[in-house]
Amino acid sequence: MILLQIALLELCVRVKYRYRTREKSLASLNWRHFWQWTKLSSYLEFLSLFTALVAIVVYFFIDNKPFMDAVGYCALLTEAMLGLPQVIKNCRNRSVEGMSLVMVLLWLGGDIYKATYFIINDSPFQFWLCGLLQITIDLLILFQVCLFRQNAPIKVSSRANDSPKEMMAI
Amino acid sequence: MGSQQSLDKATPEANVSSLIGPTNLIGDQDERILGSTTNSHPLNGTNPNDHDQSNGNLNDNNINLVGNATGTITSSPGSVNGTSFYDYDFNFDLLGNRIYPFRWIKPMLPYMKDWVGPLASVAMVIGCVLPYIPQYVKIHKNQNSSGFSTYVCLTLLLANILRVAFW
C-alpha cells in the first residue's frame, strides 16, 4: 500500500516535472515548496524523517494507552481526509479531467463497505463517523464531476495541451 | 428431529450435519465443540422460562466470548428484567447462545474458520490498492498528472505510517 503510493508519487513527479523549470528539493528547506519537490528522493527523505519521528514518539509512549489511542484516531482521521485534496484541486482547476472516475467510484464503494462494517460491528462511534465523513467527501467529488463535466469536452492526449499554468498547479 | 439431534452429544460432526430446522439458530452446539456446558434445549421439552434446573443465571457461564465478533462484552445477554433496549445484545438470544445473521452461517463455521480471516485481510489489502490502479494507468497514458492531486498520496502515506505505528 505504501509502496503503491510511492510508485504513484514517482509517476506524478516524473510526468509533471519533466521540463525541469526549477529544482525544488527538501534540502532547500523552503516550506512553500512543501510537497512540490521535483525529485522523488525529497519525498522519500521526508517520509523517512516522519517515520523516524513517529517511531521515536511511539517508543517512548508505548505504554501510555490514551496516547496510543490518540495515534490510532489520528491515523483514522487522516485517512478520512483522503479525498479532500482532490476536492480542493478540482475547485482550483475548475475541471475534473485527469482524475479517474473509476478511482472515485471505488473509493465510494470501499468507504460504504467500511462504514457499514463498523456500524454492524458496533465499533466506537469514531470509526463509522470517519467512514461517513469519507463517504461525504466522495459524494462531493462526484458532485464536482457533474458540475465540471462541461469544462472538459476533449480528452487530454498530447503534450501540446500542457500549459505553463498546468505545470505549476498542484 | 431437533430433539433427536440434541440427544446426540458425542460427535460434533453429527451436530454440524443438521442443516434444516430452527435448531441451527441456537448455538448450543458451539458450546459443545468448545467444551463448555449447555443449558437445557427448549425442544427437549423444558420450558425456557422454567428455572428449576438452572442456577438462576440466564447467562451460560462457560460461553467462550472469543467468538464474539461485536467487540462488546455484555454481562447478561439474556436478561430481560429491568434492562433497556440498548442493553440487549442481538447477537445472543435469551438463553445466552450465539446467533448468526443468516441460517447457513452456523453449519459452515467449522469449514470457514481457517480461511475467512486471512481472506478478509487479503481483501482489505486488495481493496486499498485497487482504486489507484486506474488513476496510475490514466496518468501514464495521458502523460499529464495535473488532474490528480499528489496531496492525496501524502495523506495516504501519513495515514498508513501512523497506522503501522499504532499497531
Short mmCIF file of C-alpha atoms in Angstrom, two decimals:
data_model
loop_
_atom_site.label_atom_id
_atom_site.label_comp_id
_atom_site.label_asym_id
_atom_site.label_seq_id
_atom_site.Cartn_x
_atom_site.Cartn_y
_atom_site.Cartn_z
CA MET A 1 0.00 0.00 0.00
CA ILE A 2 2.76 2.38 0.97
CA LEU A 3 4.73 1.08 -1.97
CA LEU A 4 1.85 1.72 -4.32
CA GLN A 5 1.54 5.30 -3.13
CA ILE A 6 5.26 5.85 -3.58
CA ALA A 7 5.02 4.43 -7.10
CA LEU A 8 2.12 6.75 -7.90
CA LEU A 9 4.02 9.68 -6.49
CA GLU A 10 7.04 8.79 -8.55
CA LEU A 11 4.94 8.73 -11.71
CA CYS A 12 3.37 12.08 -10.93
CA VAL A 13 6.69 13.71 -10.19
CA ARG A 14 8.26 12.28 -13.32
CA VAL A 15 5.39 13.38 -15.53
CA LYS A 16 4.90 16.79 -14.04
CA TYR A 17 8.46 17.99 -13.81
CA ARG A 18 9.93 16.58 -16.98
CA TYR A 19 10.53 20.07 -18.35
CA ARG A 20 12.76 20.96 -15.40
CA THR A 21 11.74 24.51 -14.70
CA ARG A 22 13.39 24.83 -11.31
CA GLU A 23 14.90 22.32 -8.95
CA LYS A 24 12.99 22.17 -5.72
CA SER A 25 14.15 19.80 -3.07
CA LEU A 26 13.78 19.18 0.62
CA ALA A 27 17.32 20.33 1.20
CA SER A 28 16.38 23.90 0.35
CA LEU A 29 14.02 23.91 3.37
CA ASN A 30 11.56 26.21 1.70
CA TRP A 31 8.17 25.45 3.20
CA ARG A 32 6.32 26.96 0.29
CA HIS A 33 7.60 24.10 -1.84
CA PHE A 34 6.45 21.56 0.72
CA TRP A 35 5.00 18.80 -1.39
CA GLN A 36 6.05 20.23 -4.72
CA TRP A 37 9.57 18.94 -4.90
CA THR A 38 10.95 17.97 -8.22
CA LYS A 39 12.89 14.93 -7.05
CA LEU A 40 11.47 11.72 -5.69
CA SER A 41 14.31 11.50 -3.18
CA SER A 42 12.99 14.57 -1.39
CA TYR A 43 9.67 12.86 -0.83
CA LEU A 44 11.38 9.72 0.43
CA GLU A 45 13.57 11.73 2.75
CA PHE A 46 10.57 13.50 4.20
CA LEU A 47 8.76 10.20 4.69
CA SER A 48 11.70 8.60 6.44
CA LEU A 49 12.06 11.63 8.69
CA PHE A 50 8.39 11.41 9.54
CA THR A 51 8.62 7.67 10.16
CA ALA A 52 11.63 8.15 12.42
CA LEU A 53 9.86 10.88 14.36
CA VAL A 54 6.74 8.78 14.83
CA ALA A 55 8.85 5.76 15.80
CA ILE A 56 10.70 7.74 18.47
CA VAL A 57 7.48 9.17 19.89
CA VAL A 58 5.79 5.76 19.89
CA TYR A 59 8.82 4.16 21.51
CA PHE A 60 8.59 6.47 24.46
CA PHE A 61 4.83 6.40 24.80
CA ILE A 62 4.10 2.77 24.00
CA ASP A 63 2.73 2.07 27.47
CA ASN A 64 0.53 5.10 27.57
CA LYS A 65 -2.82 3.83 26.39
CA PRO A 66 -4.60 7.18 25.81
CA PHE A 67 -1.70 8.34 23.70
CA MET A 68 -1.74 5.25 21.53
CA ASP A 69 -5.49 5.59 21.15
CA ALA A 70 -4.91 9.17 20.07
CA VAL A 71 -2.38 7.96 17.48
CA GLY A 72 -4.95 5.49 16.19
CA TYR A 73 -7.58 8.19 15.95
CA CYS A 74 -5.13 10.47 14.14
CA ALA A 75 -4.49 7.73 11.61
CA LEU A 76 -8.24 7.28 11.19
CA LEU A 77 -8.88 10.98 10.78
CA THR A 78 -6.02 11.38 8.30
CA GLU A 79 -7.40 8.55 6.24
CA ALA A 80 -10.84 10.11 6.36
CA MET A 81 -9.41 13.31 4.89
CA LEU A 82 -8.29 11.33 1.88
CA GLY A 83 -10.41 12.91 -0.80
CA LEU A 84 -10.15 16.46 0.48
CA PRO A 85 -7.01 17.44 -1.51
CA GLN A 86 -8.75 16.17 -4.61
CA VAL A 87 -11.80 18.32 -3.90
CA ILE A 88 -9.61 21.39 -3.43
CA LYS A 89 -7.69 20.70 -6.61
CA ASN A 90 -10.87 20.21 -8.61
CA CYS A 91 -12.15 23.52 -7.28
CA ARG A 92 -8.96 25.30 -8.28
CA ASN A 93 -8.72 23.77 -11.71
CA ARG A 94 -12.48 24.19 -12.29
CA SER A 95 -12.36 20.84 -14.05
CA VAL A 96 -12.10 17.17 -13.24
CA GLU A 97 -10.13 15.99 -16.20
CA GLY A 98 -7.17 13.81 -15.44
CA MET A 99 -8.83 12.39 -12.36
CA SER A 100 -10.02 8.87 -12.89
CA LEU A 101 -13.74 8.44 -12.26
CA VAL A 102 -13.27 4.73 -11.62
CA MET A 103 -10.99 5.60 -8.74
CA VAL A 104 -13.60 7.81 -7.10
CA LEU A 105 -16.32 5.19 -7.54
CA LEU A 106 -14.09 2.53 -6.00
CA TRP A 107 -13.35 4.91 -3.14
CA LEU A 108 -17.07 5.37 -2.60
CA GLY A 109 -17.76 1.64 -2.68
CA GLY A 110 -14.89 0.84 -0.33
CA ASP A 111 -15.92 3.53 2.12
CA ILE A 112 -19.55 2.44 2.14
CA TYR A 113 -18.37 -1.09 2.88
CA LYS A 114 -16.08 0.13 5.65
CA ALA A 115 -18.73 2.33 7.25
CA THR A 116 -21.39 -0.40 7.24
CA TYR A 117 -18.81 -2.85 8.62
CA PHE A 118 -18.09 -0.54 11.51
CA ILE A 119 -21.77 0.17 12.14
CA ILE A 120 -22.68 -3.51 12.07
CA ASN A 121 -19.83 -4.47 14.39
CA ASP A 122 -20.81 -1.87 16.99
CA SER A 123 -17.45 -0.17 16.82
CA PRO A 124 -16.86 3.05 18.75
CA PHE A 125 -18.51 5.98 17.09
CA GLN A 126 -15.23 7.43 15.78
CA PHE A 127 -14.85 4.64 13.25
CA TRP A 128 -18.14 4.95 11.48
CA LEU A 129 -18.13 8.70 11.86
CA CYS A 130 -14.90 8.87 9.86
CA GLY A 131 -16.42 6.40 7.40
CA LEU A 132 -19.41 8.69 6.94
CA LEU A 133 -17.11 11.66 6.55
CA GLN A 134 -15.20 9.85 3.85
CA ILE A 135 -18.42 8.94 2.06
CA THR A 136 -19.45 12.59 2.17
CA ILE A 137 -16.18 13.67 0.61
CA ASP A 138 -16.51 11.04 -2.12
CA LEU A 139 -20.01 12.25 -2.92
CA LEU A 140 -18.65 15.79 -3.05
CA ILE A 141 -16.09 14.73 -5.64
CA LEU A 142 -18.81 13.06 -7.70
CA PHE A 143 -20.84 16.25 -7.45
CA GLN A 144 -17.84 18.14 -8.77
CA VAL A 145 -17.62 15.67 -11.65
CA CYS A 146 -21.20 16.50 -12.58
CA LEU A 147 -20.57 20.19 -12.09
CA PHE A 148 -17.43 20.46 -14.16
CA ARG A 149 -18.33 17.99 -16.84
CA GLN A 150 -18.94 20.69 -19.40
CA ASN A 151 -15.48 22.12 -18.80
CA ALA A 152 -13.69 19.08 -20.16
CA PRO A 153 -15.18 18.15 -23.51
CA ILE A 154 -11.97 16.82 -25.10
CA LYS A 155 -9.64 14.20 -23.79
CA VAL A 156 -6.14 15.29 -22.81
CA SER A 157 -3.96 13.24 -25.08
CA SER A 158 -0.83 15.12 -26.07
CA ARG A 159 1.89 17.20 -24.57
CA ALA A 160 0.79 20.22 -26.55
CA ASN A 161 -2.06 20.66 -24.13
CA ASP A 162 0.29 21.30 -21.23
CA SER A 163 0.21 24.95 -20.43
CA PRO A 164 2.68 26.60 -18.06
CA LYS A 165 -0.23 27.19 -15.70
CA GLU A 166 -0.97 23.47 -15.53
CA MET A 167 2.64 22.69 -14.87
CA MET A 168 2.78 24.97 -11.89
CA ALA A 169 -0.55 23.89 -10.48
CA ILE A 170 -0.58 21.40 -7.63
CA MET B 1 -35.70 -34.05 14.55
CA GLY B 2 -34.23 -31.37 16.73
CA SER B 3 -34.68 -33.33 19.94
CA GLN B 4 -33.01 -36.38 18.42
CA GLN B 5 -30.09 -34.23 17.39
CA SER B 6 -29.64 -32.71 20.81
CA LEU B 7 -29.57 -36.11 22.48
CA ASP B 8 -26.52 -36.99 20.46
CA LYS B 9 -23.87 -35.09 22.32
CA ALA B 10 -20.82 -37.13 21.48
CA THR B 11 -19.91 -36.25 17.93
CA PRO B 12 -19.64 -32.67 16.70
CA GLU B 13 -19.93 -33.89 13.13
CA ALA B 14 -23.47 -35.10 13.68
CA ASN B 15 -24.36 -31.72 15.10
CA VAL B 16 -22.88 -29.90 12.18
CA SER B 17 -24.57 -32.11 9.65
CA SER B 18 -28.04 -30.97 10.60
CA LEU B 19 -28.86 -28.33 8.08
CA ILE B 20 -32.57 -27.84 8.45
CA GLY B 21 -34.78 -26.69 11.24
CA PRO B 22 -34.61 -23.82 13.66
CA THR B 23 -32.17 -25.68 15.86
CA ASN B 24 -29.36 -24.30 13.75
CA LEU B 25 -30.02 -20.88 15.09
CA ILE B 26 -29.30 -21.96 18.64
CA GLY B 27 -25.65 -22.03 19.47
CA ASP B 28 -25.58 -24.81 22.00
CA GLN B 29 -23.63 -26.91 19.53
CA ASP B 30 -20.90 -24.29 19.56
CA GLU B 31 -20.53 -24.61 23.28
CA ARG B 32 -20.34 -28.34 22.88
CA ILE B 33 -17.50 -28.02 20.42
CA LEU B 34 -15.77 -25.51 22.65
CA GLY B 35 -16.06 -27.84 25.58
CA SER B 36 -18.47 -25.94 27.77
CA THR B 37 -21.73 -26.92 29.34
CA THR B 38 -25.07 -26.03 27.86
CA ASN B 39 -28.40 -25.02 29.19
CA SER B 40 -31.40 -27.21 28.54
CA HIS B 41 -32.53 -27.16 24.95
CA PRO B 42 -36.10 -25.85 24.61
CA LEU B 43 -37.07 -28.68 22.28
CA ASN B 44 -36.18 -31.19 24.92
CA GLY B 45 -39.49 -30.37 26.46
CA THR B 46 -38.10 -27.96 29.02
CA ASN B 47 -39.77 -24.63 29.29
CA PRO B 48 -37.12 -21.93 28.82
CA ASN B 49 -38.86 -19.90 31.49
CA ASP B 50 -38.62 -22.78 33.91
CA HIS B 51 -35.62 -22.11 36.12
CA ASP B 52 -35.74 -25.30 38.19
CA GLN B 53 -32.75 -26.85 36.51
CA SER B 54 -30.65 -23.76 36.10
CA ASN B 55 -28.69 -21.94 38.70
CA GLY B 56 -30.79 -18.85 38.28
CA ASN B 57 -28.32 -17.24 35.95
CA LEU B 58 -29.74 -16.91 32.48
CA ASN B 59 -26.27 -16.44 31.09
CA ASP B 60 -24.27 -19.58 30.43
CA ASN B 61 -21.13 -19.05 32.44
CA ASN B 62 -18.98 -21.03 30.07
CA ILE B 63 -19.73 -19.16 26.90
CA ASN B 64 -16.49 -18.52 25.12
CA LEU B 65 -16.60 -14.86 24.31
CA VAL B 66 -13.66 -15.12 21.95
CA GLY B 67 -16.22 -15.88 19.28
CA ASN B 68 -18.00 -12.63 19.92
CA ALA B 69 -17.43 -10.60 16.81
CA THR B 70 -19.12 -7.46 18.02
CA GLY B 71 -16.34 -6.39 20.33
CA THR B 72 -18.78 -5.67 23.10
CA ILE B 73 -18.92 -7.91 26.11
CA THR B 74 -22.27 -7.84 27.85
CA SER B 75 -22.54 -9.49 31.18
CA SER B 76 -26.09 -10.72 30.75
CA PRO B 77 -27.16 -11.04 27.16
CA GLY B 78 -30.35 -12.78 28.09
CA SER B 79 -31.55 -10.56 30.88
CA VAL B 80 -34.93 -9.05 30.32
CA ASN B 81 -35.94 -7.65 33.67
CA GLY B 82 -35.10 -4.04 34.31
CA THR B 83 -32.94 -3.57 31.24
CA SER B 84 -33.48 -1.28 28.29
CA PHE B 85 -33.44 -1.95 24.60
CA TYR B 86 -29.90 -0.66 24.42
CA ASP B 87 -28.59 -3.30 26.80
CA TYR B 88 -29.83 -6.21 24.73
CA ASP B 89 -27.15 -7.75 22.58
CA PHE B 90 -28.85 -9.02 19.47
CA ASN B 91 -26.01 -11.40 18.72
CA PHE B 92 -27.22 -13.59 21.58
CA ASP B 93 -30.65 -14.99 22.21
CA LEU B 94 -32.34 -15.13 25.58
CA LEU B 95 -30.58 -18.34 26.54
CA GLY B 96 -27.18 -16.82 26.01
CA ASN B 97 -26.49 -18.77 22.85
CA ARG B 98 -24.76 -17.14 19.93
CA ILE B 99 -26.96 -16.50 16.93
CA TYR B 100 -25.88 -15.57 13.45
CA PRO B 101 -27.48 -13.27 10.88
CA PHE B 102 -28.03 -16.00 8.30
CA ARG B 103 -29.10 -19.56 8.77
CA TRP B 104 -26.40 -21.07 6.62
CA ILE B 105 -23.56 -19.49 8.56
CA LYS B 106 -23.62 -21.76 11.55
CA PRO B 107 -23.17 -25.10 9.78
CA MET B 108 -20.43 -23.58 7.68
CA LEU B 109 -18.44 -22.25 10.63
CA PRO B 110 -16.06 -25.20 11.14
CA TYR B 111 -15.19 -25.13 7.46
CA MET B 112 -14.87 -21.37 7.23
CA LYS B 113 -12.84 -20.65 10.33
CA ASP B 114 -9.48 -21.27 8.72
CA TRP B 115 -9.66 -19.05 5.70
CA VAL B 116 -12.20 -16.30 6.32
CA GLY B 117 -9.84 -14.28 8.50
CA PRO B 118 -6.90 -14.29 6.08
CA LEU B 119 -9.31 -13.77 3.20
CA ALA B 120 -10.67 -10.67 4.86
CA SER B 121 -7.13 -9.35 5.31
CA VAL B 122 -6.23 -10.05 1.70
CA ALA B 123 -9.46 -8.45 0.54
CA MET B 124 -8.62 -5.43 2.66
CA VAL B 125 -5.20 -5.06 1.05
CA ILE B 126 -6.54 -5.55 -2.47
CA GLY B 127 -9.38 -3.15 -1.77
CA CYS B 128 -6.93 -0.46 -0.73
CA VAL B 129 -4.73 -0.99 -3.77
CA LEU B 130 -7.43 -1.31 -6.39
CA PRO B 131 -8.71 2.28 -6.75
CA TYR B 132 -5.31 3.71 -7.55
CA ILE B 133 -4.52 1.44 -10.44
CA PRO B 134 -6.92 3.15 -12.90
CA GLN B 135 -5.52 6.50 -11.86
CA TYR B 136 -1.98 5.27 -12.43
CA VAL B 137 -2.89 3.94 -15.86
CA LYS B 138 -4.65 7.17 -16.78
CA ILE B 139 -1.73 9.36 -15.79
CA HIS B 140 0.69 7.08 -17.58
CA LYS B 141 -1.39 7.06 -20.74
CA ASN B 142 -2.04 10.79 -20.88
CA GLN B 143 1.38 11.79 -19.55
CA ASN B 144 -0.43 14.53 -17.67
CA SER B 145 -0.83 14.46 -13.93
CA SER B 146 -2.47 17.81 -13.40
CA GLY B 147 -5.83 16.25 -12.62
CA PHE B 148 -4.68 14.22 -9.68
CA SER B 149 -3.57 15.92 -6.52
CA THR B 150 -0.38 14.50 -5.03
CA TYR B 151 -1.51 15.62 -1.60
CA VAL B 152 -3.79 12.59 -1.72
CA CYS B 153 -0.64 10.45 -1.78
CA LEU B 154 0.70 12.47 1.13
CA THR B 155 -2.46 11.89 3.15
CA LEU B 156 -2.45 8.19 2.47
CA LEU B 157 1.22 7.74 3.27
CA LEU B 158 0.93 9.61 6.56
CA ALA B 159 -2.20 7.68 7.49
CA ASN B 160 -0.54 4.35 6.75
CA ILE B 161 2.62 5.22 8.66
CA LEU B 162 0.55 6.27 11.67
CA ARG B 163 -1.49 3.11 11.44
CA VAL B 164 1.63 0.95 11.30
CA ALA B 165 2.96 2.82 14.33
CA PHE B 166 -0.34 2.24 16.11
CA TRP B 167 -0.04 -1.48 15.71
#
